[in-house]
Coordinates of C-alpha atoms and ligand atoms in Angstrom, one line a residue:
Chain Q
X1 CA -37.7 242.8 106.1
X2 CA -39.5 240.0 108.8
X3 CA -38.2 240.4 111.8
X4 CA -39.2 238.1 115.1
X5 CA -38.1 238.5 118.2
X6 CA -38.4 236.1 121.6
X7 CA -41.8 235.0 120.0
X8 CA -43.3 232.5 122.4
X9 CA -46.6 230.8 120.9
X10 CA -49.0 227.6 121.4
X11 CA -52.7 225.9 121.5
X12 CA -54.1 226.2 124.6
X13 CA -52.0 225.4 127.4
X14 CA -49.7 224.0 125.2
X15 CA -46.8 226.3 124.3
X16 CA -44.8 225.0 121.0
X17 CA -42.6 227.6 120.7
X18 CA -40.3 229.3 123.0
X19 CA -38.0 232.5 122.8
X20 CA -37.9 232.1 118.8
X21 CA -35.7 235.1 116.8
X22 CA -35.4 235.4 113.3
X23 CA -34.6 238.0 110.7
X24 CA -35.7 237.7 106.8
X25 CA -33.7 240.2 105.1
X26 CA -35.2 241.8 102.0
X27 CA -34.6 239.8 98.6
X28 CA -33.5 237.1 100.1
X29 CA -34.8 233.5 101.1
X30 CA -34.4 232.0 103.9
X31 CA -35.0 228.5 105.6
X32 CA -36.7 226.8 108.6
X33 CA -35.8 223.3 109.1
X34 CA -36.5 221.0 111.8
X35 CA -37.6 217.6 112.2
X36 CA -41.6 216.6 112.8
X37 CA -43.6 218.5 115.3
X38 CA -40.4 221.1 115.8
X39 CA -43.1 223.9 114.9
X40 CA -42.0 225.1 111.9
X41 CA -46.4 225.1 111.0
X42 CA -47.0 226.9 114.2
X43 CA -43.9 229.7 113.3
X44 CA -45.4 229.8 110.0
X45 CA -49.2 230.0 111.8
X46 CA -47.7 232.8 113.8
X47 CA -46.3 235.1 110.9
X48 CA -49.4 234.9 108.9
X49 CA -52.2 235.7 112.1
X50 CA -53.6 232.6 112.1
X51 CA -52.9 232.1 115.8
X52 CA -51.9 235.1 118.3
X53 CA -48.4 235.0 119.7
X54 CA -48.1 235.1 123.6
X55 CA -44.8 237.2 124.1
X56 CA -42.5 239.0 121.8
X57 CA -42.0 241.1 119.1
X58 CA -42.9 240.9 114.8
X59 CA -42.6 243.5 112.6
X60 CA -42.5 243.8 108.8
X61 CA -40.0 246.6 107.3
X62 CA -40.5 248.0 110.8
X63 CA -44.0 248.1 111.1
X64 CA -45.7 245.9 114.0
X65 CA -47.9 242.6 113.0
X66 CA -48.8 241.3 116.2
X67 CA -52.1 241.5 117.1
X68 CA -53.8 241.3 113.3
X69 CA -56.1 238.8 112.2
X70 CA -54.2 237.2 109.2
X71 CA -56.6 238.7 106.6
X72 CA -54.9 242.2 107.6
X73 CA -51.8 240.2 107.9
X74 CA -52.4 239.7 103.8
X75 CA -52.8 243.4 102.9
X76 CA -49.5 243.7 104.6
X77 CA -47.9 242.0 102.1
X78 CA -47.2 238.5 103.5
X79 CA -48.4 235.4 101.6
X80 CA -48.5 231.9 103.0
X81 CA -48.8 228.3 101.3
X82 CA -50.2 226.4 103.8
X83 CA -49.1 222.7 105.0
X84 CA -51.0 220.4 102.3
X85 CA -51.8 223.4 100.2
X86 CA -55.2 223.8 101.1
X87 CA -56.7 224.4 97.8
X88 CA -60.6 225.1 97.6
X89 CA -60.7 221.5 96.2
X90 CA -64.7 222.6 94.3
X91 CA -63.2 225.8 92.9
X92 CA -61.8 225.7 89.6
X93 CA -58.3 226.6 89.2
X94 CA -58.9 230.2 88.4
X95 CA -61.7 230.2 90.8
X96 CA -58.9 229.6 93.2
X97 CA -56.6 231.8 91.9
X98 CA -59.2 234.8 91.9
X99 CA -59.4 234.2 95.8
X100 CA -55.7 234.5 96.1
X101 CA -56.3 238.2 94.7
X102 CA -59.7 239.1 97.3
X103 CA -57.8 242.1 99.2
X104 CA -58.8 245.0 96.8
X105 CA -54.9 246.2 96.4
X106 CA -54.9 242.9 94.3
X107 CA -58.5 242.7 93.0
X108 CA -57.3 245.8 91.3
X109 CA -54.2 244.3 89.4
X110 CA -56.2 240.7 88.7
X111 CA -55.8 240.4 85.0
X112 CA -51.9 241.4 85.3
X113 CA -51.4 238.9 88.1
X114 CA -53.3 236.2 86.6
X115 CA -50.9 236.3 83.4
X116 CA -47.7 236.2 85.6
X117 CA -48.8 233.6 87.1
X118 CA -49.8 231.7 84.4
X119 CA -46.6 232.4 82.7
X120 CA -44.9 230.8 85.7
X121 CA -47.0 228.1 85.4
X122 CA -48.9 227.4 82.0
X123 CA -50.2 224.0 83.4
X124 CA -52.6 226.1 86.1
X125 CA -53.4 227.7 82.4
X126 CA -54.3 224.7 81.2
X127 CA -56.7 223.5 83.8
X128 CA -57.9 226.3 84.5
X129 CA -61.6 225.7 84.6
X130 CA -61.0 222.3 86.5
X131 CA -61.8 222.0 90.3
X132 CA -58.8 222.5 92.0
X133 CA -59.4 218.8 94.0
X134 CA -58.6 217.2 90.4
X135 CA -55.2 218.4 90.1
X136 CA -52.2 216.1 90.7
X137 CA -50.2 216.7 93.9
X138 CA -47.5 219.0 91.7
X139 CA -50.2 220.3 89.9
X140 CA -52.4 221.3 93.6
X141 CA -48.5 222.8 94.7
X142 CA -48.4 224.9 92.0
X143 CA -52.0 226.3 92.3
X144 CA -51.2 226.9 95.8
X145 CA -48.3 228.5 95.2
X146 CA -49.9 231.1 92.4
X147 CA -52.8 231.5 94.5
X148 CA -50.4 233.1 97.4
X149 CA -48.6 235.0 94.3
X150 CA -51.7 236.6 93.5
X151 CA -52.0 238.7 96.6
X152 CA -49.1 240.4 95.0
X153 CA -46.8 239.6 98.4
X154 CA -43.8 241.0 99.7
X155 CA -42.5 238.0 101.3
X156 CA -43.7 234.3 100.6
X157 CA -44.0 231.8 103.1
X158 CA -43.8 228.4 102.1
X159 CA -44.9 225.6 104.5
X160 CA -43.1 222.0 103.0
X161 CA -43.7 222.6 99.3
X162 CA -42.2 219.2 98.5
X163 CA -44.1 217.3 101.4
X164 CA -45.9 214.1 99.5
X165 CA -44.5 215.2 95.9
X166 CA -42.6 212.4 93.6
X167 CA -39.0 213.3 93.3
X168 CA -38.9 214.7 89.7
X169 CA -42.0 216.8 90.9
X170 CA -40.4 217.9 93.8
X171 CA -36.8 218.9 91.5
X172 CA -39.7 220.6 89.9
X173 CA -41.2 222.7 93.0
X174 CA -37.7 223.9 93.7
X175 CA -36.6 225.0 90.3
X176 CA -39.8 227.3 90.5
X177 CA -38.4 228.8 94.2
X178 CA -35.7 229.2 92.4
X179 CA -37.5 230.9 89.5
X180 CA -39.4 233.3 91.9
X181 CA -36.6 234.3 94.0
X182 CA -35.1 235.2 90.7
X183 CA -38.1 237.6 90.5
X184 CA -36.7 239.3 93.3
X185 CA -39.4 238.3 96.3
X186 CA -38.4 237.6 99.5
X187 CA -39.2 234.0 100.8
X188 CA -39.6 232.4 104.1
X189 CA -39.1 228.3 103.5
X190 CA -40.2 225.7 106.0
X191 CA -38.5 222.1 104.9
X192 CA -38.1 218.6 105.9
X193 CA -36.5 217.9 103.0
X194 CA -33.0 219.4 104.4
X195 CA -30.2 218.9 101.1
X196 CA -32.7 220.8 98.6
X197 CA -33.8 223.6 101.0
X198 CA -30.2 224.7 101.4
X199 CA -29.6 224.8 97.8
X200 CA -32.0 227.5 97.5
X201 CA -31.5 229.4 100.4
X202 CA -29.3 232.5 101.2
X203 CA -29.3 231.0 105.0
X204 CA -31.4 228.8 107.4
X205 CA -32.3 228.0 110.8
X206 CA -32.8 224.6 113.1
X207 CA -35.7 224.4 115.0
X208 CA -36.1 221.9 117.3
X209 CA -38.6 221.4 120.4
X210 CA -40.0 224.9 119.4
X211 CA -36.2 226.8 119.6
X212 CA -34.0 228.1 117.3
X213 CA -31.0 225.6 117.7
X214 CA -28.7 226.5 114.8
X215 CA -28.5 229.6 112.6
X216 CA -25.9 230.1 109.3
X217 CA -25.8 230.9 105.8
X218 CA -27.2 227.7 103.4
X219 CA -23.2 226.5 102.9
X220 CA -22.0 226.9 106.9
X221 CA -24.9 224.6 107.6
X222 CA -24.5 222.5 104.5
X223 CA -20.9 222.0 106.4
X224 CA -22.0 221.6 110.3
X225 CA -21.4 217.8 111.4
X226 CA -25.2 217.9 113.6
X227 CA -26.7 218.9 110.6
X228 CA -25.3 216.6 108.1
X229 CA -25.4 213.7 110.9
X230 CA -28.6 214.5 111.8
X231 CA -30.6 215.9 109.0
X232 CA -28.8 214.8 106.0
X233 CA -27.8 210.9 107.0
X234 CA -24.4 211.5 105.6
Chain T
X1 CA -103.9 211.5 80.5
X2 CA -106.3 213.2 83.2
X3 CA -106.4 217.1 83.0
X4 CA -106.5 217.3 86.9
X5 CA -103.7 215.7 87.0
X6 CA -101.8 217.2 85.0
X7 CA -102.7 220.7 86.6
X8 CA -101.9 218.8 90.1
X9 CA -98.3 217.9 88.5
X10 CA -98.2 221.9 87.0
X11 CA -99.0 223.2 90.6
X12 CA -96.3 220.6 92.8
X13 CA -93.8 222.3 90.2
X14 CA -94.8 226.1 90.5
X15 CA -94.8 224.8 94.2
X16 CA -91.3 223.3 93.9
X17 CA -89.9 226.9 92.6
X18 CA -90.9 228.5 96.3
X19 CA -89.5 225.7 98.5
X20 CA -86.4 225.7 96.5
X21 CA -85.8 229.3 97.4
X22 CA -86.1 228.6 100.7
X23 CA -83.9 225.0 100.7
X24 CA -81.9 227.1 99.2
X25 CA -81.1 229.9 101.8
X26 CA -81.4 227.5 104.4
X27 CA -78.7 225.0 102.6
X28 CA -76.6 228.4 102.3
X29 CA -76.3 229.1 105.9
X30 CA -75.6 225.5 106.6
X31 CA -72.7 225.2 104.3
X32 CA -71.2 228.8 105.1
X33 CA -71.7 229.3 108.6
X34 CA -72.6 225.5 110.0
X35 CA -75.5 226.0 111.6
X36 CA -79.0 225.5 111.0
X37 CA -82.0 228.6 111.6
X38 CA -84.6 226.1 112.6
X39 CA -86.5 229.5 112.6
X40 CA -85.7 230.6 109.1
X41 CA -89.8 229.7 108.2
X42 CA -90.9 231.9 110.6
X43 CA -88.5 234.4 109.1
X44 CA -90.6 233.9 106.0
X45 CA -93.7 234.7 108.6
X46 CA -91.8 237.9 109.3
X47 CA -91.5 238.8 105.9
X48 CA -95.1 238.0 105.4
X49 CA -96.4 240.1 107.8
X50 CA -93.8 243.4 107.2
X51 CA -95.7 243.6 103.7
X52 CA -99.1 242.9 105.0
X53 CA -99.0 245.9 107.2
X54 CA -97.0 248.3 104.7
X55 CA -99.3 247.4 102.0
X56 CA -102.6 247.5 104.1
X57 CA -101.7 250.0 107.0
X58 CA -99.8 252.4 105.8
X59 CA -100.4 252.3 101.7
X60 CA -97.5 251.5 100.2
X61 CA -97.7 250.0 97.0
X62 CA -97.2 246.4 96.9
X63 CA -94.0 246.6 94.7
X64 CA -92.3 248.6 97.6
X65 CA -93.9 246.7 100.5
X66 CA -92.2 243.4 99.1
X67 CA -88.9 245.2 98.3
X68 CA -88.8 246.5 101.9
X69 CA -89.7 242.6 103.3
X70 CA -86.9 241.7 101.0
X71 CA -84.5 244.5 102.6
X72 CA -86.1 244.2 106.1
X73 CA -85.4 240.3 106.4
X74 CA -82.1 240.8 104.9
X75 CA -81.2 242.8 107.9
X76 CA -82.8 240.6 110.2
X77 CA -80.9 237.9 109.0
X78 CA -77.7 239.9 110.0
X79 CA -79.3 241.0 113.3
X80 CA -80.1 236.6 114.2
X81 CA -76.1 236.0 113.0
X82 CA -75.4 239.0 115.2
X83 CA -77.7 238.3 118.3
X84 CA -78.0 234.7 118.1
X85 CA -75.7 233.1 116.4
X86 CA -72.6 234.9 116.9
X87 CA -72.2 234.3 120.7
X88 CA -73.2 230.5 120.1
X89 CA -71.3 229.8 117.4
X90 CA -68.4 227.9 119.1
X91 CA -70.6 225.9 120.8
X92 CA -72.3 222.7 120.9
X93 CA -74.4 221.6 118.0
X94 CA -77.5 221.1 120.8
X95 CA -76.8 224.7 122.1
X96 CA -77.2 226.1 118.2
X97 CA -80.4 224.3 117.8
X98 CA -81.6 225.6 121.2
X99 CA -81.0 229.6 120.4
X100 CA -82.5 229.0 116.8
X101 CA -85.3 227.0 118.1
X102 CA -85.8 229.5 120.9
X103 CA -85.8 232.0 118.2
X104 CA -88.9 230.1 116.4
X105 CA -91.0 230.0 119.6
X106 CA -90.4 234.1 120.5
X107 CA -91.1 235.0 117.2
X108 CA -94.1 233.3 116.3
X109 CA -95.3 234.8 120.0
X110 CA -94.7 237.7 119.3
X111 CA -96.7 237.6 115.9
X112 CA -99.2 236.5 118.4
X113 CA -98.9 239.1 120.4
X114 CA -99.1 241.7 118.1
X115 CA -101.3 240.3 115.1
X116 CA -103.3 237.8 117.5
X117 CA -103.8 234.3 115.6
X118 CA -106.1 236.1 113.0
X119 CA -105.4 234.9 109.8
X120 CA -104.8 237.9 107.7
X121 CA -104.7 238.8 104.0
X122 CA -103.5 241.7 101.9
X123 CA -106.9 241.2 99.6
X124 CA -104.8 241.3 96.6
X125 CA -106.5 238.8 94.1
X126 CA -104.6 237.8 91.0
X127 CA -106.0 235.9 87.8
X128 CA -106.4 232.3 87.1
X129 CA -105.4 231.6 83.9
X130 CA -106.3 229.0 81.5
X131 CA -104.1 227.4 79.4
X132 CA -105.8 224.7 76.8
X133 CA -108.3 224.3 79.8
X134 CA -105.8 224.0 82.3
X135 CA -106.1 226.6 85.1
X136 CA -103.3 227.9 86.6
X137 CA -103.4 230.6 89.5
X138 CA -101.0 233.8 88.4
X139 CA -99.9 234.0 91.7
X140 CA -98.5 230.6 91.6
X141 CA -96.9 231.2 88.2
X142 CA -95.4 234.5 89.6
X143 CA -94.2 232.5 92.9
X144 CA -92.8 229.9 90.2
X145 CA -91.1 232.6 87.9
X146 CA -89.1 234.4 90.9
X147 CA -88.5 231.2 93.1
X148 CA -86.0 230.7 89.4
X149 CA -84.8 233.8 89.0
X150 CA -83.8 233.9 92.5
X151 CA -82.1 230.8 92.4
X152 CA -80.6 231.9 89.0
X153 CA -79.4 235.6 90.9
X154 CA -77.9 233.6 93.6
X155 CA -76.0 231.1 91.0
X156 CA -74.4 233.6 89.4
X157 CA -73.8 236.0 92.6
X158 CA -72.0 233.0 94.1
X159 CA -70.0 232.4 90.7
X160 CA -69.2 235.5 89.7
X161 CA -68.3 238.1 92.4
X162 CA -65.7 237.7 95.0
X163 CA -67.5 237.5 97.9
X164 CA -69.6 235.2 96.4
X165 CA -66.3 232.9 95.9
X166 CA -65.2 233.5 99.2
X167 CA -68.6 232.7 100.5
X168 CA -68.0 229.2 98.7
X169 CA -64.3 229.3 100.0
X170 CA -65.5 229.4 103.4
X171 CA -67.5 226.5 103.0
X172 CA -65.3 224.3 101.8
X173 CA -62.3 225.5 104.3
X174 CA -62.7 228.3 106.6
X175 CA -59.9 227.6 108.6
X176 CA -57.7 229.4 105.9
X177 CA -59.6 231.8 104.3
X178 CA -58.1 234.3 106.5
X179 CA -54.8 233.6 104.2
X180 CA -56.6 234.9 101.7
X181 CA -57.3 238.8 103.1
X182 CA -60.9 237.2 103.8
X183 CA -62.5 238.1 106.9
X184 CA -64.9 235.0 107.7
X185 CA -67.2 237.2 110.3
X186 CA -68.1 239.7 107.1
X187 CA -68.5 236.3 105.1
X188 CA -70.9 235.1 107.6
X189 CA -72.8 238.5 107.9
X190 CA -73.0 238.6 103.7
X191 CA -74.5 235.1 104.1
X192 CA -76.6 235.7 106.9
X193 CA -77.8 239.1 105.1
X194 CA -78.7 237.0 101.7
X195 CA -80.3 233.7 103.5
X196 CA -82.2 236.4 104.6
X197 CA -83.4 238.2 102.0
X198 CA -84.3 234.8 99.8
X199 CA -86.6 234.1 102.8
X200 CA -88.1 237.7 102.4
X201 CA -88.7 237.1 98.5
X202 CA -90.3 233.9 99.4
X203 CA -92.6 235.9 102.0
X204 CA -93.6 238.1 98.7
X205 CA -94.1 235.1 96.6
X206 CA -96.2 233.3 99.4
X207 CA -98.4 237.0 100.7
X208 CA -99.8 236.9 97.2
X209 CA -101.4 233.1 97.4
X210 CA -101.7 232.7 101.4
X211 CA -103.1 234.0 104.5
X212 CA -100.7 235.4 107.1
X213 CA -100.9 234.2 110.6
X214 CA -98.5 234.0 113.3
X215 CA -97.6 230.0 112.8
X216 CA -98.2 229.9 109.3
X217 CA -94.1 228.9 109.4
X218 CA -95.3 225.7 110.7
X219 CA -96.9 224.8 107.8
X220 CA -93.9 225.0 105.3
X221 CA -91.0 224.5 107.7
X222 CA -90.7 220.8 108.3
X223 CA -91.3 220.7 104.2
X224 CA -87.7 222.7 103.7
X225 CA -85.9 220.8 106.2
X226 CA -87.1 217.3 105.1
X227 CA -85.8 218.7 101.6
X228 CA -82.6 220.0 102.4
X229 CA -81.5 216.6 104.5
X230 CA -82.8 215.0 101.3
X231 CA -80.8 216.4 98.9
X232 CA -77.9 216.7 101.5
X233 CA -77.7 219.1 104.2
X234 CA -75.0 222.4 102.6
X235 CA -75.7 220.6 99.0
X236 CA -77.8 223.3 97.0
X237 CA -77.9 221.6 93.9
X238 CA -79.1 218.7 95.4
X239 CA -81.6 221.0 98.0
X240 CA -82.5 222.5 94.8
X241 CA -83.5 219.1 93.0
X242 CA -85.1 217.9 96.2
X243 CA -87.4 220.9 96.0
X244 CA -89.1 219.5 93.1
X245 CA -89.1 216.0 93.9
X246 CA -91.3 216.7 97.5
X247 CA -93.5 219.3 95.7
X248 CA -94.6 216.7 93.2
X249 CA -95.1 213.9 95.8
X250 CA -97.3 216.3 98.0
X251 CA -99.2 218.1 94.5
X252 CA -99.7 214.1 93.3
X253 CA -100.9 212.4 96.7
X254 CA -102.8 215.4 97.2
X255 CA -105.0 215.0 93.7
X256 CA -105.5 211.0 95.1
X257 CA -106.4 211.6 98.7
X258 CA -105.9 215.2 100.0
X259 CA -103.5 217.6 101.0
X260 CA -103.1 216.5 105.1
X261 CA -102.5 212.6 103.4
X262 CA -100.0 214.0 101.1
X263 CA -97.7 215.9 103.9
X264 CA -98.0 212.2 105.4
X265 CA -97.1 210.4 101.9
X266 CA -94.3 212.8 101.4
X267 CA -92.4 212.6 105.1
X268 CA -92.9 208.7 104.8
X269 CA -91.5 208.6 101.4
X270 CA -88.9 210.8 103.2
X271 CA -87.7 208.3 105.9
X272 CA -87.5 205.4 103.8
X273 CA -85.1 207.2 101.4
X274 CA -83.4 208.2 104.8
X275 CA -83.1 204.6 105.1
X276 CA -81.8 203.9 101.7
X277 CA -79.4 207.1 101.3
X278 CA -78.9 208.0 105.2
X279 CA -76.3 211.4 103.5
X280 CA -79.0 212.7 101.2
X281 CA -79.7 211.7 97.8
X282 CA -76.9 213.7 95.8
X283 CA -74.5 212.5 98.7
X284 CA -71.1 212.4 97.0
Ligands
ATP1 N1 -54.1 222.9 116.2 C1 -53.2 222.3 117.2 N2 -53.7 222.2 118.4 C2 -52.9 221.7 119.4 N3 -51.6 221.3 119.2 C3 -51.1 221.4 118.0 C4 -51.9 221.9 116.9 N4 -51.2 221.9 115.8 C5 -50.0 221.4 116.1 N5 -49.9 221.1 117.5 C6 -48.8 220.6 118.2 O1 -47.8 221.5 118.2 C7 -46.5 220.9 118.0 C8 -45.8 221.5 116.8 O2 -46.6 221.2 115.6 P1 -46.2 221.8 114.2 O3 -47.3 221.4 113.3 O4 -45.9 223.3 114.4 O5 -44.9 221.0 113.9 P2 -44.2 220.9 112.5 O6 -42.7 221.2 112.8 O7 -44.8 221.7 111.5 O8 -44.3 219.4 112.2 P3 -44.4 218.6 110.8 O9 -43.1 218.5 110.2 O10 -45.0 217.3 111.1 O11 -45.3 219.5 109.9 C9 -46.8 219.4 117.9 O12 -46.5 218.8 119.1 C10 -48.2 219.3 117.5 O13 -48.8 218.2 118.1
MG2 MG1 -45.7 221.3 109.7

């Protein structure tokens, strides 16, 4: 479904990533991991428009997404949860929600959306008229994540959903990956926290220094000495 | 209690409604697109002196001539985010503040140039009415009226259409509104559009008591921007609250010396709070 090819990207004069190929296939979710300041947020950046990659190739069920600005990027069908979820902390809940649904191919299915994603998570339902900035950090990953849902997306990308999270919340966060996958969407997954992100995934790749060091399904990964020496302290 | 008084405290509050419409669109632009139109009173002038010639010159009723200042500024407002702000907007602060201010000086000559420094009027004289022998000018209670339902229009444009919640999106994180399907330069445009237009209802509320002349901007601008750093520059509740609190101090001082003194009591009063509450008043 996402396909990249030899994408080269940066800030400025400073090029993060380098010759990075990867392929999403439809229904399935995949991983990114990679220790801190690999680029895994710049890769995610780069899918979703919000910077310009220099060299390469990106298309979406074939089409080409280099070159637009990620609110055409949107209407393509690509959703992406931000690092630190970047909720509009003085919207309420559904205040937030209702901007995850702005492109009109949404705005046109709000009230449907809205209940699916309140069925997913009947806490955002709860709070719905609280500003977003008064949710607990599970709570903020949730809204985040429903927010992206309500573009109605082909493919989710998910930047660290479990990044400052308690442990039981973070369980939590990837039951619901779980739960959506079920749903049949396709999901892009950046993680540092290596174990749980392979127990969702169909496969994964290592990033590291902006370049795709590794690629396998979750369980030949789960099994590769660097991984589990490096990434999993086993 | 003295009747004076109490139609000097009825007046700073009638007054309060206009400058609020005004801190208002200026607090607006300053939370969406981060920077400030140091010219947006002479925008007002504008405004003022696109109904004076409609309603004058060419005989068009007055209801029209103020809807087209309203629709006229609005489009101005798009054509300073367009001309002016859009290339600078990247920039230093000090380079922002030099194209608006620039703005401010070519616009009030060219009202020069074209009206000379006449003060004009569009001979329109409205009632004073008298409430349990309190008199209170109509225009004043008209400015009042629509300075609210302005404000009120905005409140719920802002609250209850999408691009009014993206325009509040933006200004709490416009790096990734784009994530959203929202284009920020539309966003800014919208904004720029509507700060606009509430400076071309204040120019209809203002035609009816004033006269028009080319720096009449002068007169009201440093008012708008001492309230909106009162009450927190991008805050429009608290610009909104401000609004009321200078209008009384300059309606009051102005009943126990006069109105020059009360412009003087009111900026003083202005710096010491500075002092006290350097983020504004409402400064979370
Ligand atoms: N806006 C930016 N401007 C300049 N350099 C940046 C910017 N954002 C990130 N970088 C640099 O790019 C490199 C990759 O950063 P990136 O955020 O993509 O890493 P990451 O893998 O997401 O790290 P983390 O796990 O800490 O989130 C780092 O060296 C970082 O310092
Ligand atoms: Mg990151």
């Amino acid at each position: 479904m996402l396909s990249l090819s030899a994408v080269s990207a940066g800030y400025g004069s400073f090029q993060v990533l380098f010759d990075v190929s990867l392929e999403v296939p439809r229904g399935e979710a995949v991983g990114v991991i990679g220790s801190n300041g690999a680029g895994k947020t710049t890769l995610m950046r780069v899918i979703s428009g919000l910077i310009p990659l220099r060299a390469g190739t990106m298309t979406l069920e074939g089409l080409p997404l280099a070159g637009l600005p990620a609110h055409r990027i949107v209407e393509q069908g690509i959703a992406h949860v931000p690092e630190h979820r970047r909720l509009f902390p003085r919207l309420t809940v559904e205040e937030n929600l209702r901007i995850g649904a702005f492109i009109p191919r949404a705005r046109r299915r709000f009230a449907a959306q809205l209940d699916r994603v309140y069925a997913l998570f009947p806490r955002l339902k709860e709070r719905r008229q609280q500003p977003a900035g008064t949710l607990s950090g599970g709570e903020q990953q949730m809204c985040a994540i429903g927010r992206a849902l309500m573009s109605d997306p082909k493919l989710l990308l998910l930047d660290e959903p479990s990044a400052g999270l308690a442990p039981l919340v973070v369980r939590q966060v990837f039951e619901l990956i779980r739960r959506i996958r079920g749903e049949g969407l396709t999901v892009l997954i950046v993680e540092q926290n290596v174990q749980q992100v392979l127990d969702v995934v169909d496969r994964a790749y290592l990033l590291e220094v902006g370049a795709i060091r590794l690629a396998g399904t979750a369980d030949e990964l789960k099994g590769n000495r660097f991984i589990r020496q490096s990434y999993m302290g086993l | 209690m003295d009747i004076f008084l109490v139609e000097a405290i009825i007046n700073g509050i009638l007054l309060g409604g206009v400058l609020a419409l005004l801190a208002l669109g200026l607090n607006l632009i300053f939370g969406v697109i981060d920077v400030v139109w140091i010219a947006y009173a002479d925008i007002v002038m504008c405004g003022m002196y696109v109904i004076y010639v409609l309603y004058t010159h060419y005989d068009v009723p007055l209801l029209f001539a103020c809807l087209a200042g309203i629709a006229g500024m609005a489009a101005f407002g798009v054509a300073v985010h367009l001309l002016i702000i859009a290339p600078v907007l990247n920039s230093a602060p000090i380079n922002q503040l030099l194209a608006t201010g620039g703005l401010l000086f070519f616009l009030q000559s060219f009202a020069t140039l074209l009206f000379g420094t006449d003060f004009r009027n569009i001979g329109v004289r409205l009632p004073v009415v008298e409430v349990a022998s309190i008199y209170i000018s109509f225009a004043r209670l008209i400015a009042f009226l629509f300075g609210l339902i302005g404000a009120v229009a905005l409140y719920l444009f802002l609250k209850r259409t999408y691009i009014g919640t993206a325009i509040r999106a933006v200004a709490q994180d416009r790096d990734i509104v784009g994530l959203m399907g929202i284009d920020q330069r539309r966003i800014y445009l919208a904004t720029s559009a509507i700060g606009g237009a509430l400076a071309g209802l204040a120019a209809c509320l203002l035609v009816l008591q004033y006269d028009v002349h080319p720096f009449i901007g002068n007169t009201f601008g440093p008012v708008i921007f001492m309230i909106c750093v009162l009450g927190g520059l991008g805050n429009m509740i608290g610009g909104f609250v401000a609004s009321f609190i200078i209008s009384q101090i300059i309606a009051i001082g102005g009943y126990y010396s006069n109105t020059e003194l009360s412009y003087v009591l009111a900026f003083t009063m202005f710096i010491i709070l500075m002092f006290v509450r350097p983020r504004g008043l409402f400064a979370r």
